[in-house]
XYZ file of C-alpha atoms in Angstrom:
285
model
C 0.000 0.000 0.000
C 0.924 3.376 -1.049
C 0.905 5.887 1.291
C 1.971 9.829 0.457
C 1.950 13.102 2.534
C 3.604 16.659 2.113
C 2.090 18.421 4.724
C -1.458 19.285 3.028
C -2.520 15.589 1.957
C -1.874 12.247 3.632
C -2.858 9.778 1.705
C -4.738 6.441 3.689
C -6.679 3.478 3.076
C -10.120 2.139 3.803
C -12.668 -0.775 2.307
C -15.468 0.449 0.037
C -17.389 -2.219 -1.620
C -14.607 -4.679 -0.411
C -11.720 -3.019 -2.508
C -8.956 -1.214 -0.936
C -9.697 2.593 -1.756
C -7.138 5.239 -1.880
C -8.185 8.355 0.008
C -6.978 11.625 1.299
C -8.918 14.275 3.150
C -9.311 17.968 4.533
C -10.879 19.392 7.106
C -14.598 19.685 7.293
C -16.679 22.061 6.194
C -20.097 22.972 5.874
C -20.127 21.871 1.940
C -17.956 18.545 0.896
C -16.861 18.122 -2.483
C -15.554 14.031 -3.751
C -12.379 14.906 -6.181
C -11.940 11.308 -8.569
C -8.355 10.938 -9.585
C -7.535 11.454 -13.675
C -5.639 9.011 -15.342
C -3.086 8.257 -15.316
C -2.396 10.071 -12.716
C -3.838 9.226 -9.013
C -5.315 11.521 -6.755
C -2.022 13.450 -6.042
C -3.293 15.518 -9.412
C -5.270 17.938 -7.242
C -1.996 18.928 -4.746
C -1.702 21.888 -6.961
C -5.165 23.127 -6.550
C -6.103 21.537 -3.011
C -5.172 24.244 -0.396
C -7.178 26.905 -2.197
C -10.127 24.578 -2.716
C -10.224 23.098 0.327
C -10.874 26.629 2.095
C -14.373 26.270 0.455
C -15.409 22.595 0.851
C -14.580 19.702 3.124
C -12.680 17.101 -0.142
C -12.686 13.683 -0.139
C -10.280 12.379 -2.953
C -10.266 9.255 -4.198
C -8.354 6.749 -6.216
C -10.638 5.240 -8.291
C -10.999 1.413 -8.205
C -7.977 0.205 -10.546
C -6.493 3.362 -10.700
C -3.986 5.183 -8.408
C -3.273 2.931 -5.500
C -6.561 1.411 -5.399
C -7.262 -2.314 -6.031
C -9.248 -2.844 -9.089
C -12.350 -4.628 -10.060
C -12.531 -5.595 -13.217
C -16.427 -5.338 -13.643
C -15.846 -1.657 -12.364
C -13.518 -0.449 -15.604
C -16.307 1.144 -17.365
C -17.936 4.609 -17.016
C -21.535 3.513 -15.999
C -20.086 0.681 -13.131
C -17.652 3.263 -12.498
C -20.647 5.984 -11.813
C -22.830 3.141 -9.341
C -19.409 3.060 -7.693
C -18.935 6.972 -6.962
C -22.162 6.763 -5.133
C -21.111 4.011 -2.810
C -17.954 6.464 -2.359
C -20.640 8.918 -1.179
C -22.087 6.440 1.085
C -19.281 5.817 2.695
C -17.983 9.113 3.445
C -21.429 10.158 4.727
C -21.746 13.129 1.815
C -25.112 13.158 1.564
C -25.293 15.477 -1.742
C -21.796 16.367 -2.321
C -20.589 18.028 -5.225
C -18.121 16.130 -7.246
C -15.020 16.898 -9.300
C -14.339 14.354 -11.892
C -11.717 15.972 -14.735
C -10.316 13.062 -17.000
C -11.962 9.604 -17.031
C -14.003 10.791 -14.366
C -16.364 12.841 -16.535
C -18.179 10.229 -17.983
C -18.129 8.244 -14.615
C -19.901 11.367 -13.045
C -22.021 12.332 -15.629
C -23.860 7.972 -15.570
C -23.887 8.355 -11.634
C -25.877 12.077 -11.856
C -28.288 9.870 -14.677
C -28.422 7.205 -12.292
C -29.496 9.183 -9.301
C -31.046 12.232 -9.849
C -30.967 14.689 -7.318
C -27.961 12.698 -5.046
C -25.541 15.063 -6.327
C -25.060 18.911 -5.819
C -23.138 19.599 -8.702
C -19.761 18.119 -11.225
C -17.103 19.754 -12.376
C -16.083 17.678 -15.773
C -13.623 17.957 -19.013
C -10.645 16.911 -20.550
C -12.304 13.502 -21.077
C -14.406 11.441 -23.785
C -17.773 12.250 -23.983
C -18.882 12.688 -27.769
C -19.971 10.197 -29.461
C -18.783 9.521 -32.738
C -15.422 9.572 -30.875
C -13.200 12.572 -31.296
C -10.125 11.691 -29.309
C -6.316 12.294 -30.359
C -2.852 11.390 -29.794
C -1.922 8.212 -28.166
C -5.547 7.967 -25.883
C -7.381 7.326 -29.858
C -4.743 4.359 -30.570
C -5.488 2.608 -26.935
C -9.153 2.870 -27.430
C -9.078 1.462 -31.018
C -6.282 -1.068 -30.839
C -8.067 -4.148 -32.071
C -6.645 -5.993 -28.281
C -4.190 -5.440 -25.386
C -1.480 -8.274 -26.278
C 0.699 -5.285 -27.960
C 0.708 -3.235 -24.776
C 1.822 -5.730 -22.053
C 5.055 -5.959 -23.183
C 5.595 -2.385 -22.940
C 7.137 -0.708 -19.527
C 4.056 0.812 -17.575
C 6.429 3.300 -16.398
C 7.598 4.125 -19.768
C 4.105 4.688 -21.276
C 2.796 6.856 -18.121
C 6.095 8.647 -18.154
C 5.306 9.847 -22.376
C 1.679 10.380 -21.160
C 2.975 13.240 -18.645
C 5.284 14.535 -21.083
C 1.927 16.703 -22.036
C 2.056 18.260 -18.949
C 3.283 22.074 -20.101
C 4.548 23.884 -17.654
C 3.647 22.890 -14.162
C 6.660 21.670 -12.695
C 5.547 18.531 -11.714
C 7.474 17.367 -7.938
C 9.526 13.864 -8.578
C 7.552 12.591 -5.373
C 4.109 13.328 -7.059
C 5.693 11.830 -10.403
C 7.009 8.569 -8.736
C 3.324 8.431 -7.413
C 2.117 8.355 -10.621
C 4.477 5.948 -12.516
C 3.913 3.635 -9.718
C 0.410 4.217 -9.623
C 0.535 1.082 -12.646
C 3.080 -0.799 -12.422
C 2.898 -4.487 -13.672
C -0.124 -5.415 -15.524
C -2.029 -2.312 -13.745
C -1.622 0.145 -16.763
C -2.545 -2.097 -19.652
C -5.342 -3.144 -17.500
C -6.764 0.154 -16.477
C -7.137 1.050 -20.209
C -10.093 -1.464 -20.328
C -12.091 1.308 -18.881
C -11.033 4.073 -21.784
C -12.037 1.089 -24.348
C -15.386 0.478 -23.516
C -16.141 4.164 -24.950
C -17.912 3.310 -28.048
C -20.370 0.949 -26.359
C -20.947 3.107 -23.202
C -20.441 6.990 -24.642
C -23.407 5.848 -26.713
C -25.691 5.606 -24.313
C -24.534 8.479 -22.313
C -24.854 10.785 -25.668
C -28.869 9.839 -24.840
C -29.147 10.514 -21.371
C -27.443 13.739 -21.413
C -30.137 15.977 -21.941
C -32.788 14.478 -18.887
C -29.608 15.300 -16.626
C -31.046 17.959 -14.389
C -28.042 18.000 -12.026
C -25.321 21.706 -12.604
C -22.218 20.714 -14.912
C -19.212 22.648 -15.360
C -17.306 21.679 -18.171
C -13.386 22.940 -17.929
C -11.247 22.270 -21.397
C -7.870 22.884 -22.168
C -7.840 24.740 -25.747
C -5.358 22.893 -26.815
C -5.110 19.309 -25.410
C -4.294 16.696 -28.083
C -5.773 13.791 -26.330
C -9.212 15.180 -25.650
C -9.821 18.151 -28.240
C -12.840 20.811 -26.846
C -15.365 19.188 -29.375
C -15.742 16.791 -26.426
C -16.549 19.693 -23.769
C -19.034 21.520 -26.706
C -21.049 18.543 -27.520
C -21.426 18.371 -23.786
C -22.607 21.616 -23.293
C -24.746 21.288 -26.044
C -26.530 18.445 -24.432
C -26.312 18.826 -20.771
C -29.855 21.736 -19.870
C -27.721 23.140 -16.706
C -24.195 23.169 -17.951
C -21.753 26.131 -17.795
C -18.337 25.899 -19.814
C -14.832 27.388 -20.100
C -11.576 26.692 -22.063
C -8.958 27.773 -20.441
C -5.207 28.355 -22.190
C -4.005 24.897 -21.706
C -3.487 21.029 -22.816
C -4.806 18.506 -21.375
C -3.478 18.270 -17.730
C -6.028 21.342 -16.660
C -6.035 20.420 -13.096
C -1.847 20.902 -13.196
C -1.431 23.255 -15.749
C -3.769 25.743 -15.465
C -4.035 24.909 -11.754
C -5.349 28.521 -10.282
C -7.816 29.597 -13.358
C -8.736 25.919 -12.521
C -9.121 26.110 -8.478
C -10.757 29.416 -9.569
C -13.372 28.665 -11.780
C -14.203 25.628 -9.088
C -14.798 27.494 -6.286
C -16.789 30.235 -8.404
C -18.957 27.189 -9.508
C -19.206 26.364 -5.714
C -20.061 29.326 -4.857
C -23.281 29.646 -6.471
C -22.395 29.497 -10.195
C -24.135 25.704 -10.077
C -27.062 27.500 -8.763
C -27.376 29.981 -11.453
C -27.059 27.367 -13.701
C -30.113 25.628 -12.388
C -32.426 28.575 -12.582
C -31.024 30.174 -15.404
C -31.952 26.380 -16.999
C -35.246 26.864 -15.181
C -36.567 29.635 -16.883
């Protein structure tokens, strides 16, 4: 088990649906707020934005189940199972209607769990991962979700692929303890069997495309302008879809949560703040 602290986070363990979850946690507040780690990264993404956002919400962040340091499931490594799962998350933190950050693969985890359950969640924060449907997806993500199998990838070094993945990382300086985090974050088979959950987007974005507009619960979409992996058409046909959505680009690749780390703490807490409410009445009327 994987343990990390620098002061701010400390990193710790508990059982959620029998898996070994990856967690860290602030102090409480009056509002909570579940952060889900991006990939391939682990939860350790948000130590760039987490002092100024935990001044606004008590955050629970979480490795999600075969990602980070958490133990996988393999019926989990799709977006809707993934989206049942981020409830029981809820659950067992007690956050009765958090709101819930989700950049990366958690977008389309968060958007099947606010279909799922109307009304359990206060708002999502989403972007930066596949959501339109025909795909538009670049770079290297496009080749691992239409490789015709795996058997060419588990050769390669996990540490070597993650490594090239954060290469798009533009100019936060990312800290070698965070980094190590992250390339051991999938080592062995954990990489090449994480990117199940990326590959079941043409049978699962699909359906999500159709549920989109009967989701009644405040989305803020945040895209980088210019992220090769995940281009904006992804954040647009959201926000096209979604009846309470609010979006921004921001000057940035993919890594938003990094790079762009204050207009992105920034544009968070705005949406905390009441922007999700606006976006509910302004939807109302």
């Amino acid at each position: 088990m994987s343990t990390w602290s620098n002061g701010s986070i400390r990193t710790q363990f508990r059982t959620i649906d029998g898996l070994s979850i990856r967690f860290a946690e602030s102090d409480d507040r009056d509002d909570h707020a579940l952060l889900l780690s991006p990939w391939p990264e682990s939860l350790l993404a948000f130590e760039p934005t987490w002092a100024r956002l935990a001044q606004e919400a008590h955050l629970v962040a979480i490795d999600l189940p075969g990602f980070g340091h958490s133990q996988r499931r393999d019926e989990l490594l799709s977006p809707r199972a993934m989206g049942e799962f981020v409830i029981r998350i809820a659950d067992a933190f007690g956050l009765a209607e958090p709101h819930v950050v989700g950049p990366d693969i958690g977008t389309s985890a968060s958007l099947f769990a606010a279909a799922s359950y109307p009304g359990r969640l206060r708002s999502i924060v989403v972007g930066s991962g596949g959501a339109a449907f025909p795909l538009e997806l670049g770079g290297v993500l496009r080749d691992w979700v239409e490789a015709p199998d795996l058997d060419g990838y588990r050769s390669a070094d996990p540490r070597e692929v993650v490594a090239g993945a954060l290469t798009d990382i533009e100019r936060y300086a990312l800290p070698d303890d965070v980094r190590q985090d992250y390339l051991s974050s999938y080592e062995g088979d954990r990489f090449v069997e994480s990117m199940r959950y990326v590959r079941t987007y043409p049978t699962e974005l699909p359906i999500l495309r159709d549920l989109l507009p009967e989701i009644q619960t405040p989305v803020q979409i945040i895209a980088g302008a210019r992220d090769p992996a995940v281009p904006p058409v992804n954040a647009e046909f959201l926000h096209g879809r979604l009846p309470r959505s609010k979006l921004d680009v921001i000057d940035a690749g993919h890594f938003t949560w990094e790079d762009g780390a204050d207009e992105y703490a920034a544009l968070v807490t705005r949406w905390w703040a009441g922007g999700y409410a606006s976006a509910a009445s302004a939807a109302a009327r």
